[in-house]
Structure formats: structure tokens, C-alpha cells
Amino acid sequence: MELTWTTFILETINFLVLVWILHRFLYRPVLNIIAKRREAVEKSLADAEQTKREAETVREQYEHRNADWQQEREAARSKLNEELEAERRKRLDELQTTLEQEREKARAADTRRLQDEQRKVEQTALQQASAFASRLLSLAAGPDLETRLIDIAIQDLSALDEERRKALHESWTREPEEIVATSVHPIPDEQRKRLEQALAKGAGISAPVTYKQDASLLAGLRLGIGAWVLGTNLADELKGYTEIGAND
């Protein structure tokens, strides 16, 4: 093909038209698309940065919350340990108190048991001593000893003061109809007379006296005036000592 100025001019015009068309319909849309794409990318980056900051904030909040939770957990654990320790001490104190009370009860029971055993031994010893004394006195007692014991009873009746005499009379609901005088041996008439005088003047009792004998008295006199009994004899004295020893 032959190159002429006309051809050159037409080709140049075609090229310019092509450049204008490309610029008008292709280059500018591409630039717009690139710009929108850049904006989208920048927006995505901004959103990602915002999300990162929010995630960092959440992480810090979580770390703070976790630290607070750790502190709360440690505080709760310390409080629980203190409560458990206090409860353990309380239970130990209660256990010690219970054990001490049980030991005290056991000691008291042992003391009572020993006292009971000692009282039984003493009572047995007193009974044996009383039995021995009774056998010994039964051999040694005689009319002379009984006479002296009856004289002692007469002296005691004669020496009653007004207060004792009043107490004696107040112990009766009614005046006794008789007085029973019991002895081992028959009482001589002279001693009977002094006894009745002592009853009448000293004790203020004028009821008739009935005399009886009872060998179990060993020696001495027992006066029965209603419900009131005056024993001045060996058997009653030994029985009294035995009862006093058993009650101590």
C-alpha cells in the first residue's frame, strides 16, 4: 500500500478517534471501578481496624474481668478457708467440751462407786464389830451392869428440863395409857419405885408401868411410852452406833 498524506491524515484521525473512544468508554469506567474498589478496600481495612480495636477492647475487658474474677475467687477461697477453719475449731472445742464432760461424769461415777464400796465395807465392818461387841457384852453383862444402866436412865428422866419435857408431851396425840419397861433381868422393887417416881416427877407421866423381860437387850432398860421409846441398854446403843456409822 502506498503511503500518502491523505492516508497519513486519515490514519491519524482514526487513531485519535480510537483514543477518544477508549478514553471515553473504557479508561474512565476502569478508573471509576478502580476507585470504587480502592474505597471498598479502604473501607474493609477501616472496618477491620475497627474490629481489631473492638476486639482489643474486648480482650482488655476480658483480661480485666478475668483478673477481677481471679481476685474474687481468691477472696472467696480465703473466706471459705477461714469459715472452714472457724467451723473446725468450733467442732474441736465442742468435742473437747464433750470429752471433758464425759471424763468428769466418769470420774464422778468412779468416785460414787468407790464411796459406795467404801460405805459397804465400813457398814460390813460396823456390823461385824457390832456383832462382836454384842457377843462380848453378852458374856460380860450381868445384873450389876443392868442395875447401873437403869440408874442412869432414872437420872436422865429426873434431869429432864422443861423444854424437853414439853417436847415429850407434845409428841403424843393423847396421854399414854401405860408405860412398858423392858429389861433383861427382873427389876428390884426399890429400883422400880425410883423409876416410877422419876417418870412421874421428872417426865410428868403418871401412867401405870408394865414390866417385861427381853434377853436381846443384853443389859439395861427400854421404856416404851406410846410411840416414844427411851433405850438405855446395850443392844439399842450398839444398834445406834451401827446406824450412825452407816449414815456417815
PDB file of C-alpha atoms in Angstrom:
ATOM      1  CA  MET A   1       0.000   0.000   0.000  1.00  0.00           C
ATOM      2  CA  GLU A   2       1.229   3.417  -0.963  1.00  0.00           C
ATOM      3  CA  LEU A   3       1.575   5.892   1.916  1.00  0.00           C
ATOM      4  CA  THR A   4       0.186   9.296   1.039  1.00  0.00           C
ATOM      5  CA  TRP A   5      -0.511  12.370   3.039  1.00  0.00           C
ATOM      6  CA  THR A   6      -4.172  11.710   2.803  1.00  0.00           C
ATOM      7  CA  THR A   7      -3.742   8.246   4.176  1.00  0.00           C
ATOM      8  CA  PHE A   8      -1.475   9.509   6.924  1.00  0.00           C
ATOM      9  CA  ILE A   9      -4.005  12.146   7.898  1.00  0.00           C
ATOM     10  CA  LEU A  10      -6.868   9.653   7.894  1.00  0.00           C
ATOM     11  CA  GLU A  11      -4.907   7.169   9.933  1.00  0.00           C
ATOM     12  CA  THR A  12      -4.042   9.870  12.435  1.00  0.00           C
ATOM     13  CA  ILE A  13      -7.687  10.868  12.651  1.00  0.00           C
ATOM     14  CA  ASN A  14      -8.643   7.234  13.182  1.00  0.00           C
ATOM     15  CA  PHE A  15      -6.064   6.881  15.925  1.00  0.00           C
ATOM     16  CA  LEU A  16      -7.272   9.976  17.685  1.00  0.00           C
ATOM     17  CA  VAL A  17     -10.859   8.823  17.406  1.00  0.00           C
ATOM     18  CA  LEU A  18      -9.801   5.481  18.817  1.00  0.00           C
ATOM     19  CA  VAL A  19      -8.007   7.180  21.698  1.00  0.00           C
ATOM     20  CA  TRP A  20     -11.030   9.331  22.442  1.00  0.00           C
ATOM     21  CA  ILE A  21     -13.339   6.305  22.364  1.00  0.00           C
ATOM     22  CA  LEU A  22     -11.051   4.357  24.633  1.00  0.00           C
ATOM     23  CA  HIS A  23     -10.752   7.272  26.995  1.00  0.00           C
ATOM     24  CA  ARG A  24     -14.444   7.945  26.901  1.00  0.00           C
ATOM     25  CA  PHE A  25     -15.888   4.449  27.143  1.00  0.00           C
ATOM     26  CA  LEU A  26     -13.108   2.279  28.616  1.00  0.00           C
ATOM     27  CA  TYR A  27     -10.479   4.178  30.608  1.00  0.00           C
ATOM     28  CA  ARG A  28     -12.839   6.253  32.728  1.00  0.00           C
ATOM     29  CA  PRO A  29     -15.100   3.307  33.755  1.00  0.00           C
ATOM     30  CA  VAL A  30     -11.996   1.353  34.624  1.00  0.00           C
ATOM     31  CA  LEU A  31     -10.749   4.258  36.723  1.00  0.00           C
ATOM     32  CA  ASN A  32     -14.158   4.517  38.399  1.00  0.00           C
ATOM     33  CA  ILE A  33     -14.128   0.791  39.114  1.00  0.00           C
ATOM     34  CA  ILE A  34     -10.590   1.028  40.481  1.00  0.00           C
ATOM     35  CA  ALA A  35     -11.600   3.984  42.651  1.00  0.00           C
ATOM     36  CA  LYS A  36     -14.634   2.164  43.983  1.00  0.00           C
ATOM     37  CA  ARG A  37     -12.522  -0.895  44.537  1.00  0.00           C
ATOM     38  CA  ARG A  38      -9.981   1.187  46.449  1.00  0.00           C
ATOM     39  CA  GLU A  39     -12.759   2.719  48.538  1.00  0.00           C
ATOM     40  CA  ALA A  40     -14.131  -0.726  49.281  1.00  0.00           C
ATOM     41  CA  VAL A  41     -10.681  -1.951  50.200  1.00  0.00           C
ATOM     42  CA  GLU A  42     -10.067   1.107  52.397  1.00  0.00           C
ATOM     43  CA  LYS A  43     -13.486   0.642  53.996  1.00  0.00           C
ATOM     44  CA  SER A  44     -12.702  -3.018  54.593  1.00  0.00           C
ATOM     45  CA  LEU A  45      -9.382  -2.044  56.098  1.00  0.00           C
ATOM     46  CA  ALA A  46     -11.103   0.581  58.272  1.00  0.00           C
ATOM     47  CA  ASP A  47     -13.721  -1.944  59.337  1.00  0.00           C
ATOM     48  CA  ALA A  48     -11.004  -4.468  60.061  1.00  0.00           C
ATOM     49  CA  GLU A  49      -9.114  -1.878  62.091  1.00  0.00           C
ATOM     50  CA  GLN A  50     -12.324  -1.001  63.955  1.00  0.00           C
ATOM     51  CA  THR A  51     -12.995  -4.669  64.527  1.00  0.00           C
ATOM     52  CA  LYS A  52      -9.414  -5.096  65.717  1.00  0.00           C
ATOM     53  CA  ARG A  53      -9.794  -2.181  68.137  1.00  0.00           C
ATOM     54  CA  GLU A  54     -13.090  -3.589  69.378  1.00  0.00           C
ATOM     55  CA  ALA A  55     -11.505  -6.996  69.731  1.00  0.00           C
ATOM     56  CA  GLU A  56      -8.613  -5.420  71.631  1.00  0.00           C
ATOM     57  CA  THR A  57     -11.111  -3.612  73.869  1.00  0.00           C
ATOM     58  CA  VAL A  58     -12.996  -6.851  74.457  1.00  0.00           C
ATOM     59  CA  ARG A  59      -9.727  -8.629  75.175  1.00  0.00           C
ATOM     60  CA  GLU A  60      -8.716  -5.953  77.696  1.00  0.00           C
ATOM     61  CA  GLN A  61     -12.160  -6.104  79.259  1.00  0.00           C
ATOM     62  CA  TYR A  62     -11.876  -9.867  79.389  1.00  0.00           C
ATOM     63  CA  GLU A  63      -8.412  -9.659  80.947  1.00  0.00           C
ATOM     64  CA  HIS A  64      -9.660  -7.123  83.483  1.00  0.00           C
ATOM     65  CA  ARG A  65     -12.718  -9.218  84.187  1.00  0.00           C
ATOM     66  CA  ASN A  66     -10.570 -12.322  84.426  1.00  0.00           C
ATOM     67  CA  ALA A  67      -8.239 -10.540  86.862  1.00  0.00           C
ATOM     68  CA  ASP A  68     -11.238  -9.360  88.884  1.00  0.00           C
ATOM     69  CA  TRP A  69     -12.654 -12.870  88.813  1.00  0.00           C
ATOM     70  CA  GLN A  70      -9.322 -14.278  89.966  1.00  0.00           C
ATOM     71  CA  GLN A  71      -9.297 -11.803  92.856  1.00  0.00           C
ATOM     72  CA  GLU A  72     -12.905 -12.602  93.715  1.00  0.00           C
ATOM     73  CA  ARG A  73     -12.126 -16.311  93.542  1.00  0.00           C
ATOM     74  CA  GLU A  74      -9.087 -15.879  95.797  1.00  0.00           C
ATOM     75  CA  ALA A  75     -11.155 -13.760  98.213  1.00  0.00           C
ATOM     76  CA  ALA A  76     -13.952 -16.348  98.196  1.00  0.00           C
ATOM     77  CA  ARG A  77     -11.426 -19.140  98.716  1.00  0.00           C
ATOM     78  CA  SER A  78      -9.808 -17.265 101.612  1.00  0.00           C
ATOM     79  CA  LYS A  79     -13.209 -16.605 103.157  1.00  0.00           C
ATOM     80  CA  LEU A  80     -14.193 -20.247 102.705  1.00  0.00           C
ATOM     81  CA  ASN A  81     -10.917 -21.395 104.291  1.00  0.00           C
ATOM     82  CA  GLU A  82     -11.480 -19.034 107.220  1.00  0.00           C
ATOM     83  CA  GLU A  83     -15.044 -20.309 107.683  1.00  0.00           C
ATOM     84  CA  LEU A  84     -13.857 -23.924 107.463  1.00  0.00           C
ATOM     85  CA  GLU A  85     -11.099 -23.212 109.984  1.00  0.00           C
ATOM     86  CA  ALA A  86     -13.554 -21.474 112.322  1.00  0.00           C
ATOM     87  CA  GLU A  87     -16.017 -24.377 111.974  1.00  0.00           C
ATOM     88  CA  ARG A  88     -13.195 -26.888 112.570  1.00  0.00           C
ATOM     89  CA  ARG A  89     -12.106 -25.046 115.724  1.00  0.00           C
ATOM     90  CA  LYS A  90     -15.722 -24.819 116.885  1.00  0.00           C
ATOM     91  CA  ARG A  91     -16.212 -28.557 116.363  1.00  0.00           C
ATOM     92  CA  LEU A  92     -12.921 -29.291 118.132  1.00  0.00           C
ATOM     93  CA  ASP A  93     -13.927 -27.086 121.063  1.00  0.00           C
ATOM     94  CA  GLU A  94     -17.316 -28.815 121.265  1.00  0.00           C
ATOM     95  CA  LEU A  95     -15.606 -32.190 121.059  1.00  0.00           C
ATOM     96  CA  GLN A  96     -13.141 -31.202 123.794  1.00  0.00           C
ATOM     97  CA  THR A  97     -16.021 -29.952 125.951  1.00  0.00           C
ATOM     98  CA  THR A  98     -17.982 -33.164 125.393  1.00  0.00           C
ATOM     99  CA  LEU A  99     -14.935 -35.302 126.162  1.00  0.00           C
ATOM    100  CA  GLU A 100     -14.217 -33.290 129.309  1.00  0.00           C
ATOM    101  CA  GLN A 101     -17.850 -33.666 130.422  1.00  0.00           C
ATOM    102  CA  GLU A 102     -17.707 -37.407 129.756  1.00  0.00           C
ATOM    103  CA  ARG A 103     -14.420 -37.670 131.676  1.00  0.00           C
ATOM    104  CA  GLU A 104     -15.951 -35.664 134.530  1.00  0.00           C
ATOM    105  CA  LYS A 105     -19.003 -37.964 134.537  1.00  0.00           C
ATOM    106  CA  ALA A 106     -16.708 -40.995 134.527  1.00  0.00           C
ATOM    107  CA  ARG A 107     -14.675 -39.557 137.417  1.00  0.00           C
ATOM    108  CA  ALA A 108     -17.863 -38.760 139.344  1.00  0.00           C
ATOM    109  CA  ALA A 109     -19.189 -42.277 138.666  1.00  0.00           C
ATOM    110  CA  ASP A 110     -15.876 -43.796 139.820  1.00  0.00           C
ATOM    111  CA  THR A 111     -15.930 -41.600 142.926  1.00  0.00           C
ATOM    112  CA  ARG A 112     -19.515 -42.641 143.737  1.00  0.00           C
ATOM    113  CA  ARG A 113     -18.662 -46.283 143.087  1.00  0.00           C
ATOM    114  CA  LEU A 114     -15.617 -46.080 145.372  1.00  0.00           C
ATOM    115  CA  GLN A 115     -17.657 -44.273 148.020  1.00  0.00           C
ATOM    116  CA  ASP A 116     -20.398 -46.901 147.781  1.00  0.00           C
ATOM    117  CA  GLU A 117     -17.847 -49.696 148.047  1.00  0.00           C
ATOM    118  CA  GLN A 118     -16.160 -47.940 150.963  1.00  0.00           C
ATOM    119  CA  ARG A 119     -19.548 -47.401 152.641  1.00  0.00           C
ATOM    120  CA  LYS A 120     -20.418 -51.072 152.167  1.00  0.00           C
ATOM    121  CA  VAL A 121     -17.053 -52.097 153.612  1.00  0.00           C
ATOM    122  CA  GLU A 122     -17.495 -49.727 156.552  1.00  0.00           C
ATOM    123  CA  GLN A 123     -21.067 -50.927 157.084  1.00  0.00           C
ATOM    124  CA  THR A 124     -19.919 -54.534 156.983  1.00  0.00           C
ATOM    125  CA  ALA A 125     -17.124 -53.699 159.415  1.00  0.00           C
ATOM    126  CA  LEU A 126     -19.589 -51.941 161.719  1.00  0.00           C
ATOM    127  CA  GLN A 127     -21.994 -54.856 161.575  1.00  0.00           C
ATOM    128  CA  GLN A 128     -19.186 -57.281 162.284  1.00  0.00           C
ATOM    129  CA  ALA A 129     -17.911 -55.047 165.103  1.00  0.00           C
ATOM    130  CA  SER A 130     -21.448 -54.734 166.474  1.00  0.00           C
ATOM    131  CA  ALA A 131     -21.921 -58.494 166.340  1.00  0.00           C
ATOM    132  CA  PHE A 132     -18.566 -58.997 168.018  1.00  0.00           C
ATOM    133  CA  ALA A 133     -19.352 -56.400 170.683  1.00  0.00           C
ATOM    134  CA  SER A 134     -22.776 -57.977 171.223  1.00  0.00           C
ATOM    135  CA  ARG A 135     -21.227 -61.387 171.797  1.00  0.00           C
ATOM    136  CA  LEU A 136     -18.568 -59.873 174.053  1.00  0.00           C
ATOM    137  CA  LEU A 137     -21.077 -57.802 176.034  1.00  0.00           C
ATOM    138  CA  SER A 138     -23.491 -60.728 176.316  1.00  0.00           C
ATOM    139  CA  LEU A 139     -20.701 -62.564 178.123  1.00  0.00           C
ATOM    140  CA  ALA A 140     -19.696 -59.585 180.253  1.00  0.00           C
ATOM    141  CA  ALA A 141     -23.179 -58.243 181.003  1.00  0.00           C
ATOM    142  CA  GLY A 142     -24.921 -59.167 184.223  1.00  0.00           C
ATOM    143  CA  PRO A 143     -27.367 -57.897 186.839  1.00  0.00           C
ATOM    144  CA  ASP A 144     -24.858 -55.406 188.245  1.00  0.00           C
ATOM    145  CA  LEU A 145     -24.322 -53.722 184.837  1.00  0.00           C
ATOM    146  CA  GLU A 146     -28.057 -53.618 184.232  1.00  0.00           C
ATOM    147  CA  THR A 147     -28.647 -52.051 187.638  1.00  0.00           C
ATOM    148  CA  ARG A 148     -26.167 -49.294 186.794  1.00  0.00           C
ATOM    149  CA  LEU A 149     -27.751 -48.711 183.385  1.00  0.00           C
ATOM    150  CA  ILE A 150     -31.236 -48.456 184.933  1.00  0.00           C
ATOM    151  CA  ASP A 151     -29.877 -45.964 187.482  1.00  0.00           C
ATOM    152  CA  ILE A 152     -28.523 -43.894 184.574  1.00  0.00           C
ATOM    153  CA  ALA A 153     -31.973 -43.971 182.927  1.00  0.00           C
ATOM    154  CA  ILE A 154     -33.578 -42.851 186.229  1.00  0.00           C
ATOM    155  CA  GLN A 155     -31.079 -39.977 186.500  1.00  0.00           C
ATOM    156  CA  ASP A 156     -31.759 -38.884 182.892  1.00  0.00           C
ATOM    157  CA  LEU A 157     -35.536 -38.900 183.492  1.00  0.00           C
ATOM    158  CA  SER A 158     -35.141 -36.937 186.718  1.00  0.00           C
ATOM    159  CA  ALA A 159     -32.913 -34.352 184.952  1.00  0.00           C
ATOM    160  CA  LEU A 160     -35.308 -33.592 182.063  1.00  0.00           C
ATOM    161  CA  ASP A 161     -35.633 -29.822 181.697  1.00  0.00           C
ATOM    162  CA  GLU A 162     -38.888 -28.047 180.978  1.00  0.00           C
ATOM    163  CA  GLU A 163     -38.205 -27.727 177.227  1.00  0.00           C
ATOM    164  CA  ARG A 164     -37.545 -31.461 176.744  1.00  0.00           C
ATOM    165  CA  ARG A 165     -40.489 -32.372 178.972  1.00  0.00           C
ATOM    166  CA  LYS A 166     -42.755 -30.119 176.876  1.00  0.00           C
ATOM    167  CA  ALA A 167     -41.428 -31.605 173.627  1.00  0.00           C
ATOM    168  CA  LEU A 168     -42.069 -35.107 175.020  1.00  0.00           C
ATOM    169  CA  HIS A 169     -45.689 -34.334 175.864  1.00  0.00           C
ATOM    170  CA  GLU A 170     -46.273 -32.599 172.502  1.00  0.00           C
ATOM    171  CA  SER A 171     -45.140 -35.774 170.671  1.00  0.00           C
ATOM    172  CA  TRP A 172     -48.233 -37.585 171.959  1.00  0.00           C
ATOM    173  CA  THR A 173     -51.641 -37.176 170.378  1.00  0.00           C
ATOM    174  CA  ARG A 174     -53.110 -38.271 173.676  1.00  0.00           C
ATOM    175  CA  GLU A 175     -51.802 -39.177 177.126  1.00  0.00           C
ATOM    176  CA  PRO A 176     -50.326 -42.766 177.089  1.00  0.00           C
ATOM    177  CA  GLU A 177     -52.412 -45.318 178.984  1.00  0.00           C
ATOM    178  CA  GLU A 178     -49.400 -47.386 180.099  1.00  0.00           C
ATOM    179  CA  ILE A 179     -45.604 -47.414 180.183  1.00  0.00           C
ATOM    180  CA  VAL A 180     -43.735 -50.582 179.176  1.00  0.00           C
ATOM    181  CA  ALA A 181     -40.384 -51.075 180.970  1.00  0.00           C
ATOM    182  CA  THR A 182     -38.357 -53.905 179.420  1.00  0.00           C
ATOM    183  CA  SER A 183     -35.159 -55.291 180.941  1.00  0.00           C
ATOM    184  CA  VAL A 184     -33.100 -58.475 180.759  1.00  0.00           C
ATOM    185  CA  HIS A 185     -33.434 -59.283 184.459  1.00  0.00           C
ATOM    186  CA  PRO A 186     -36.356 -58.512 186.777  1.00  0.00           C
ATOM    187  CA  ILE A 187     -36.004 -55.011 188.231  1.00  0.00           C
ATOM    188  CA  PRO A 188     -35.880 -54.918 192.047  1.00  0.00           C
ATOM    189  CA  ASP A 189     -38.826 -53.287 193.801  1.00  0.00           C
ATOM    190  CA  GLU A 190     -36.748 -50.438 195.204  1.00  0.00           C
ATOM    191  CA  GLN A 191     -35.426 -49.565 191.732  1.00  0.00           C
ATOM    192  CA  ARG A 192     -38.935 -49.870 190.254  1.00  0.00           C
ATOM    193  CA  LYS A 193     -40.154 -47.349 192.822  1.00  0.00           C
ATOM    194  CA  ARG A 194     -37.398 -44.860 191.948  1.00  0.00           C
ATOM    195  CA  LEU A 195     -38.097 -45.379 188.228  1.00  0.00           C
ATOM    196  CA  GLU A 196     -41.827 -44.675 188.633  1.00  0.00           C
ATOM    197  CA  GLN A 197     -41.058 -41.581 190.740  1.00  0.00           C
ATOM    198  CA  ALA A 198     -38.674 -40.313 188.047  1.00  0.00           C
ATOM    199  CA  LEU A 199     -41.343 -40.892 185.390  1.00  0.00           C
ATOM    200  CA  ALA A 200     -43.966 -39.045 187.432  1.00  0.00           C
ATOM    201  CA  LYS A 201     -41.878 -36.119 188.690  1.00  0.00           C
ATOM    202  CA  GLY A 202     -39.152 -35.778 186.049  1.00  0.00           C
ATOM    203  CA  ALA A 203     -41.101 -36.615 182.899  1.00  0.00           C
ATOM    204  CA  GLY A 204     -44.583 -35.786 184.200  1.00  0.00           C
ATOM    205  CA  ILE A 205     -46.022 -39.182 183.223  1.00  0.00           C
ATOM    206  CA  SER A 206     -48.326 -40.946 185.694  1.00  0.00           C
ATOM    207  CA  ALA A 207     -49.493 -43.929 183.602  1.00  0.00           C
ATOM    208  CA  PRO A 208     -49.136 -47.426 185.107  1.00  0.00           C
ATOM    209  CA  VAL A 209     -45.856 -49.247 184.342  1.00  0.00           C
ATOM    210  CA  THR A 210     -45.806 -52.775 182.940  1.00  0.00           C
ATOM    211  CA  TYR A 211     -42.527 -54.680 183.424  1.00  0.00           C
ATOM    212  CA  LYS A 212     -41.236 -57.196 180.865  1.00  0.00           C
ATOM    213  CA  GLN A 213     -38.031 -59.164 180.229  1.00  0.00           C
ATOM    214  CA  ASP A 214     -36.151 -59.420 176.922  1.00  0.00           C
ATOM    215  CA  ALA A 215     -32.722 -61.094 176.816  1.00  0.00           C
ATOM    216  CA  SER A 216     -31.880 -59.491 173.427  1.00  0.00           C
ATOM    217  CA  LEU A 217     -31.268 -56.174 175.215  1.00  0.00           C
ATOM    218  CA  LEU A 218     -28.048 -57.721 176.686  1.00  0.00           C
ATOM    219  CA  ALA A 219     -28.287 -55.337 179.698  1.00  0.00           C
ATOM    220  CA  GLY A 220     -30.209 -52.185 180.585  1.00  0.00           C
ATOM    221  CA  LEU A 221     -33.691 -50.761 180.172  1.00  0.00           C
ATOM    222  CA  ARG A 222     -36.045 -49.866 177.337  1.00  0.00           C
ATOM    223  CA  LEU A 223     -39.018 -47.640 178.089  1.00  0.00           C
ATOM    224  CA  GLY A 224     -41.959 -47.595 175.717  1.00  0.00           C
ATOM    225  CA  ILE A 225     -44.264 -44.632 176.296  1.00  0.00           C
ATOM    226  CA  GLY A 226     -46.752 -44.587 173.442  1.00  0.00           C
ATOM    227  CA  ALA A 227     -44.768 -44.094 170.232  1.00  0.00           C
ATOM    228  CA  TRP A 228     -41.796 -42.700 172.170  1.00  0.00           C
ATOM    229  CA  VAL A 229     -39.021 -45.174 173.115  1.00  0.00           C
ATOM    230  CA  LEU A 230     -36.170 -44.475 175.546  1.00  0.00           C
ATOM    231  CA  GLY A 231     -33.367 -47.010 175.236  1.00  0.00           C
ATOM    232  CA  THR A 232     -30.720 -47.222 177.903  1.00  0.00           C
ATOM    233  CA  ASN A 233     -29.457 -50.680 177.085  1.00  0.00           C
ATOM    234  CA  LEU A 234     -26.513 -52.244 175.278  1.00  0.00           C
ATOM    235  CA  ALA A 235     -28.494 -53.601 172.311  1.00  0.00           C
ATOM    236  CA  ASP A 236     -30.026 -50.206 171.431  1.00  0.00           C
ATOM    237  CA  GLU A 237     -26.698 -48.428 171.934  1.00  0.00           C
ATOM    238  CA  LEU A 238     -24.890 -50.850 169.604  1.00  0.00           C
ATOM    239  CA  LYS A 239     -27.670 -50.525 167.034  1.00  0.00           C
ATOM    240  CA  GLY A 240     -27.464 -46.739 167.267  1.00  0.00           C
ATOM    241  CA  TYR A 241     -23.690 -46.720 166.714  1.00  0.00           C
ATOM    242  CA  THR A 242     -24.097 -49.035 163.727  1.00  0.00           C
ATOM    243  CA  GLU A 243     -26.790 -46.820 162.143  1.00  0.00           C
ATOM    244  CA  ILE A 244     -24.754 -43.652 162.759  1.00  0.00           C
ATOM    245  CA  GLY A 245     -21.697 -45.262 161.171  1.00  0.00           C
ATOM    246  CA  ALA A 246     -23.762 -46.405 158.148  1.00  0.00           C
ATOM    247  CA  ASN A 247     -25.210 -42.911 157.600  1.00  0.00           C
ATOM    248  CA  ASP A 248     -21.849 -41.064 157.800  1.00  0.00           C
TER     249      ASP A 248
END
